Short mmCIF file of C-alpha atoms in Angstrom, two decimals:
data_model
loop_
_atom_site.label_atom_id
_atom_site.label_comp_id
_atom_site.label_asym_id
_atom_site.label_seq_id
_atom_site.Cartn_x
_atom_site.Cartn_y
_atom_site.Cartn_z
CA MET A 1 48.82 72.61 139.73
CA VAL A 2 51.10 73.96 137.06
CA ALA A 3 54.06 72.05 138.46
CA SER A 4 52.24 68.73 138.36
CA LYS A 5 51.13 69.33 134.81
CA LYS A 6 54.70 70.07 133.76
CA THR A 7 56.01 66.87 135.35
CA LYS A 8 53.30 64.84 133.63
CA LYS A 9 54.34 66.22 130.25
CA THR A 10 58.04 65.59 130.77
CA HIS A 11 57.21 62.19 132.21
CA GLU A 12 55.39 61.22 129.05
CA SER A 13 58.24 62.49 126.95
CA ILE A 14 60.70 60.33 128.89
CA ASN A 15 58.46 57.36 128.23
CA ASN A 16 58.35 58.16 124.53
CA ARG A 17 62.09 58.54 124.36
CA LEU A 18 62.60 55.33 126.26
CA ALA A 19 60.29 53.50 123.88
CA LEU A 20 62.33 54.79 120.97
CA VAL A 21 65.54 53.59 122.59
CA MET A 22 64.02 50.17 123.15
CA LYS A 23 63.12 49.99 119.52
CA SER A 24 66.21 51.42 117.87
CA GLY A 25 69.04 51.52 120.37
CA LYS A 26 71.08 49.35 122.69
CA TYR A 27 70.43 49.10 126.38
CA THR A 28 70.84 46.75 129.31
CA LEU A 29 68.39 46.12 132.10
CA GLY A 30 69.24 45.20 135.63
CA TYR A 31 71.70 46.08 138.36
CA LYS A 32 74.49 43.69 137.43
CA THR A 33 74.65 44.72 133.81
CA VAL A 34 74.32 48.41 134.69
CA LEU A 35 77.46 48.16 136.82
CA LYS A 36 79.19 46.21 134.06
CA SER A 37 78.34 48.87 131.52
CA LEU A 38 79.64 51.57 133.85
CA ARG A 39 82.89 49.72 134.52
CA SER A 40 83.56 49.29 130.82
CA SER A 41 82.45 52.90 130.24
CA LYS A 42 79.87 51.81 127.67
CA GLY A 43 76.83 53.26 129.43
CA LYS A 44 75.72 56.71 128.36
CA LEU A 45 72.71 57.25 130.61
CA ILE A 46 71.48 55.39 133.65
CA ILE A 47 67.83 55.38 134.68
CA ILE A 48 66.89 54.31 138.20
CA ALA A 49 63.38 53.60 139.46
CA ASN A 50 62.17 55.46 142.53
CA ASN A 51 61.75 52.39 144.74
CA CYS A 52 65.28 51.24 144.20
CA PRO A 53 66.87 50.38 147.57
CA PRO A 54 68.84 53.42 148.75
CA LEU A 55 72.14 51.57 149.09
CA ARG A 56 71.92 50.29 145.54
CA LYS A 57 70.88 53.72 144.31
CA SER A 58 73.87 55.34 146.00
CA GLU A 59 76.20 52.72 144.61
CA ILE A 60 75.03 53.28 141.05
CA GLU A 61 75.24 57.03 141.50
CA TYR A 62 78.79 56.72 142.82
CA TYR A 63 79.88 54.63 139.87
CA ALA A 64 78.21 57.10 137.54
CA MET A 65 80.00 59.96 139.27
CA LEU A 66 83.34 58.24 138.70
CA CYS A 67 82.38 57.64 135.11
CA LYS A 68 80.89 61.09 134.50
CA VAL A 69 77.69 59.54 133.21
CA GLY A 70 74.27 61.04 133.83
CA VAL A 71 71.74 59.40 136.10
CA HIS A 72 68.04 59.98 135.69
CA HIS A 73 65.69 59.19 138.56
CA TYR A 74 62.62 57.87 136.88
CA ASN A 75 59.34 59.12 138.24
CA GLY A 76 57.83 55.73 138.90
CA ASN A 77 58.68 52.44 140.52
CA ASN A 78 60.26 49.39 139.00
CA VAL A 79 56.93 48.07 137.78
CA ASP A 80 56.33 51.32 135.87
CA LEU A 81 59.83 51.37 134.50
CA GLY A 82 59.42 47.82 133.26
CA THR A 83 56.20 48.79 131.54
CA ALA A 84 57.87 51.86 130.06
CA CYS A 85 60.49 49.58 128.58
CA GLY A 86 57.80 47.42 127.09
CA LYS A 87 58.73 44.47 129.27
CA TYR A 88 56.52 42.26 131.36
CA PHE A 89 58.91 42.23 134.31
CA ARG A 90 60.11 44.80 136.82
CA VAL A 91 63.14 46.87 135.96
CA CYS A 92 64.88 48.72 138.76
CA CYS A 93 67.70 50.22 136.81
CA LEU A 94 68.73 50.32 133.22
CA SER A 95 71.64 51.58 131.22
CA ILE A 96 71.43 53.06 127.75
CA ILE A 97 74.44 52.09 125.70
CA ASP A 98 73.45 53.42 122.32
CA PRO A 99 70.43 55.68 122.04
CA GLY A 100 69.70 54.89 118.40
CA ASP A 101 67.34 57.48 116.98
CA SER A 102 66.37 58.89 120.34
CA ASP A 103 67.61 62.17 121.78
CA ILE A 104 67.25 60.97 125.37
CA ILE A 105 70.92 61.53 126.14
CA LYS A 106 70.89 65.12 124.97
CA SER A 107 67.67 66.13 126.61
CA MET A 108 67.83 64.23 129.90
CA PRO A 109 71.23 64.47 131.55
CA GLY A 110 71.10 67.74 133.58
CA ASP A 111 68.57 65.90 135.74
CA HIS A 112 69.55 64.30 138.98
CA MET B 1 82.00 57.39 129.81
CA VAL B 2 85.34 57.84 131.42
CA LYS B 3 87.25 54.75 132.32
CA PHE B 4 88.00 54.75 136.01
CA LEU B 5 89.46 51.31 136.70
CA LYS B 6 92.95 52.43 135.88
CA PRO B 7 96.28 51.87 137.58
CA ASN B 8 96.75 53.87 140.80
CA LYS B 9 93.06 53.87 141.59
CA ALA B 10 92.23 53.04 145.19
CA VAL B 11 89.61 50.34 145.52
CA ILE B 12 88.03 48.32 148.27
CA VAL B 13 88.00 44.56 148.01
CA LEU B 14 84.50 43.25 148.57
CA GLN B 15 84.79 39.47 148.55
CA GLY B 16 87.15 36.84 149.74
CA ARG B 17 89.59 36.71 152.56
CA TYR B 18 90.56 40.35 152.05
CA ALA B 19 87.02 41.70 152.04
CA GLY B 20 86.90 45.22 153.44
CA ARG B 21 90.56 45.93 152.75
CA LYS B 22 91.76 48.84 150.70
CA ALA B 23 93.92 48.18 147.70
CA VAL B 24 95.42 49.98 144.76
CA ILE B 25 95.12 48.81 141.16
CA VAL B 26 98.52 48.04 139.68
CA LYS B 27 97.46 46.64 136.34
CA SER B 28 94.04 46.15 134.85
CA PHE B 29 92.99 43.55 132.30
CA GLU B 30 89.83 44.93 130.78
CA GLU B 31 89.18 42.14 128.37
CA GLY B 32 90.35 39.34 130.62
CA SER B 33 92.87 36.73 129.72
CA ARG B 34 92.94 33.09 128.71
CA ASP B 35 92.70 31.85 132.27
CA ARG B 36 90.31 34.54 133.42
CA PRO B 37 87.79 35.34 130.73
CA TYR B 38 86.40 38.30 132.64
CA GLY B 39 87.58 41.80 133.46
CA HIS B 40 90.01 41.64 136.34
CA CYS B 41 92.96 43.53 137.73
CA LEU B 42 96.08 43.02 139.72
CA VAL B 43 95.82 44.83 143.02
CA ALA B 44 98.22 45.42 145.85
CA GLY B 45 96.46 45.94 149.13
CA ILE B 46 96.89 46.17 152.83
CA LYS B 47 96.45 43.00 154.83
CA LYS B 48 97.17 44.57 158.18
CA TYR B 49 96.76 48.30 158.64
CA PRO B 50 99.28 50.33 160.62
CA SER B 51 98.11 51.06 164.14
CA LYS B 52 97.43 54.47 165.58
CA VAL B 53 100.62 56.23 166.62
CA ILE B 54 100.44 58.65 169.57
CA ARG B 55 102.85 61.29 170.74
CA LYS B 56 103.78 59.31 173.83
CA ASP B 57 105.23 56.46 171.82
CA SER B 58 108.94 55.89 171.77
CA ALA B 59 110.75 55.65 168.46
CA LYS B 60 110.85 51.90 168.71
CA LYS B 61 107.13 51.76 169.33
CA THR B 62 106.27 54.06 166.44
CA ALA B 63 108.40 51.93 164.17
CA LYS B 64 106.54 48.83 165.31
CA LYS B 65 103.14 50.48 165.00
CA SER B 66 103.78 51.83 161.50
CA ARG B 67 104.24 48.45 159.96
CA VAL B 68 102.03 47.51 157.07
CA LYS B 69 101.36 44.00 155.85
CA CYS B 70 100.51 43.71 152.16
CA PHE B 71 98.89 41.34 149.76
CA ILE B 72 98.95 41.01 146.00
CA LYS B 73 96.02 39.50 144.22
CA LEU B 74 94.22 39.19 140.92
CA VAL B 75 90.63 40.23 141.58
CA ASN B 76 87.54 40.25 139.41
CA TYR B 77 86.14 43.74 138.82
CA GLN B 78 82.86 42.57 140.26
CA HIS B 79 84.52 42.02 143.60
CA LEU B 80 85.90 45.54 143.88
CA MET B 81 84.34 48.82 144.87
CA PRO B 82 86.15 51.68 143.16
CA THR B 83 86.60 54.90 145.08
CA ARG B 84 87.36 58.43 144.09
CA TYR B 85 90.82 58.24 145.66
CA THR B 86 94.10 57.46 143.97
CA LEU B 87 97.42 56.42 145.31
CA ASP B 88 100.45 57.12 143.17
CA VAL B 89 102.93 54.63 144.34
CA ASP B 90 105.03 53.15 141.61
CA LEU B 91 104.50 49.42 141.90
CA LYS B 92 104.64 48.43 138.26
CA ASP B 93 108.19 47.13 138.34
CA VAL B 94 107.68 45.26 141.56
CA VAL B 95 104.25 43.75 141.16
CA SER B 96 103.43 41.78 138.07
CA VAL B 97 101.46 38.73 137.11
CA ASP B 98 104.51 36.48 137.02
CA ALA B 99 105.28 37.51 140.59
CA LEU B 100 102.21 35.47 141.51
CA GLN B 101 103.48 32.29 139.97
CA THR B 102 105.75 31.01 142.68
CA LYS B 103 105.61 31.46 146.39
CA ASP B 104 109.03 33.04 146.82
CA LYS B 105 108.48 35.54 144.00
CA LYS B 106 105.23 36.51 145.64
CA VAL B 107 106.89 36.96 149.01
CA ALA B 108 109.60 39.12 147.47
CA ALA B 109 107.02 41.26 145.69
CA CYS B 110 105.02 41.63 148.90
CA LYS B 111 108.13 42.71 150.77
CA ALA B 112 108.90 45.36 148.18
CA THR B 113 105.34 46.73 148.20
CA LYS B 114 105.49 46.73 151.98
CA GLN B 115 108.52 49.02 151.78
CA ARG B 116 106.79 51.37 149.40
CA PHE B 117 103.59 51.48 151.42
CA GLU B 118 105.44 52.08 154.67
CA GLU B 119 107.45 54.96 153.32
CA ARG B 120 104.30 56.48 151.89
CA PHE B 121 102.52 56.05 155.23
CA LYS B 122 105.38 57.75 157.06
CA THR B 123 105.12 60.85 154.88
CA GLY B 124 101.55 61.29 156.09
CA LYS B 125 100.04 61.53 152.61
CA ASN B 126 97.09 59.41 151.44
CA ARG B 127 95.88 59.11 154.97
CA TRP B 128 92.57 57.71 153.86
CA PHE B 129 94.23 54.73 152.27
CA PHE B 130 95.99 53.69 155.46
CA THR B 131 93.02 53.94 157.75
CA LYS B 132 90.95 50.88 158.34
CA LEU B 133 87.48 50.93 156.82
CA ARG B 134 85.02 50.57 159.70
CA PHE B 135 81.99 48.39 159.07
#
């Protein structure tokens, strides 16, 4: 019971931080641009939805490992992640390039 | 946040005739060039991997089996899969973009990289690079 409550709280905080990034920072949505941002070492944090196909998930994690960039596995599917970004489409993976006013990079990374 | 598409990085070519082959980045063009307005790099790869050498083989046979056939190509970053391996073989003087201009320059460059790859294979280092990727 306590565990689920904790995850709900942190889950909301991720959503809040993500909303702040959408408003004030730079980001890219989608697999192709996530890889591009990793190749050019512009990405600072990668967020992957939980229903991302496992091969694609592994590929993004491998690139992020080479790049030493944190990956956060979002607790929700691509529909939820799209909603969290304030978009009306599904988002499977996204890359935060510049967090703006948000502290998502500092508070999230240890996660895997 | 660390650039990893640097010279000496081992990569796997994903598209084209050489799909599935391992290659090493010789020179990378992050910002692209006039003809190729996208990030690309010059890679030198293995067209034909050396075969498995067994103890029974005679010297002549081992020599024949340890041959490597190379290719040199300019590849888009999107068509490469980077790996965590590196291969420090000095190919900068041999392989360059102007080596790709004419057929005979390309052949000469391929021959020189073939030499370097073969001598590296014979030392037994970088074994991963010289094994065929099974898929």
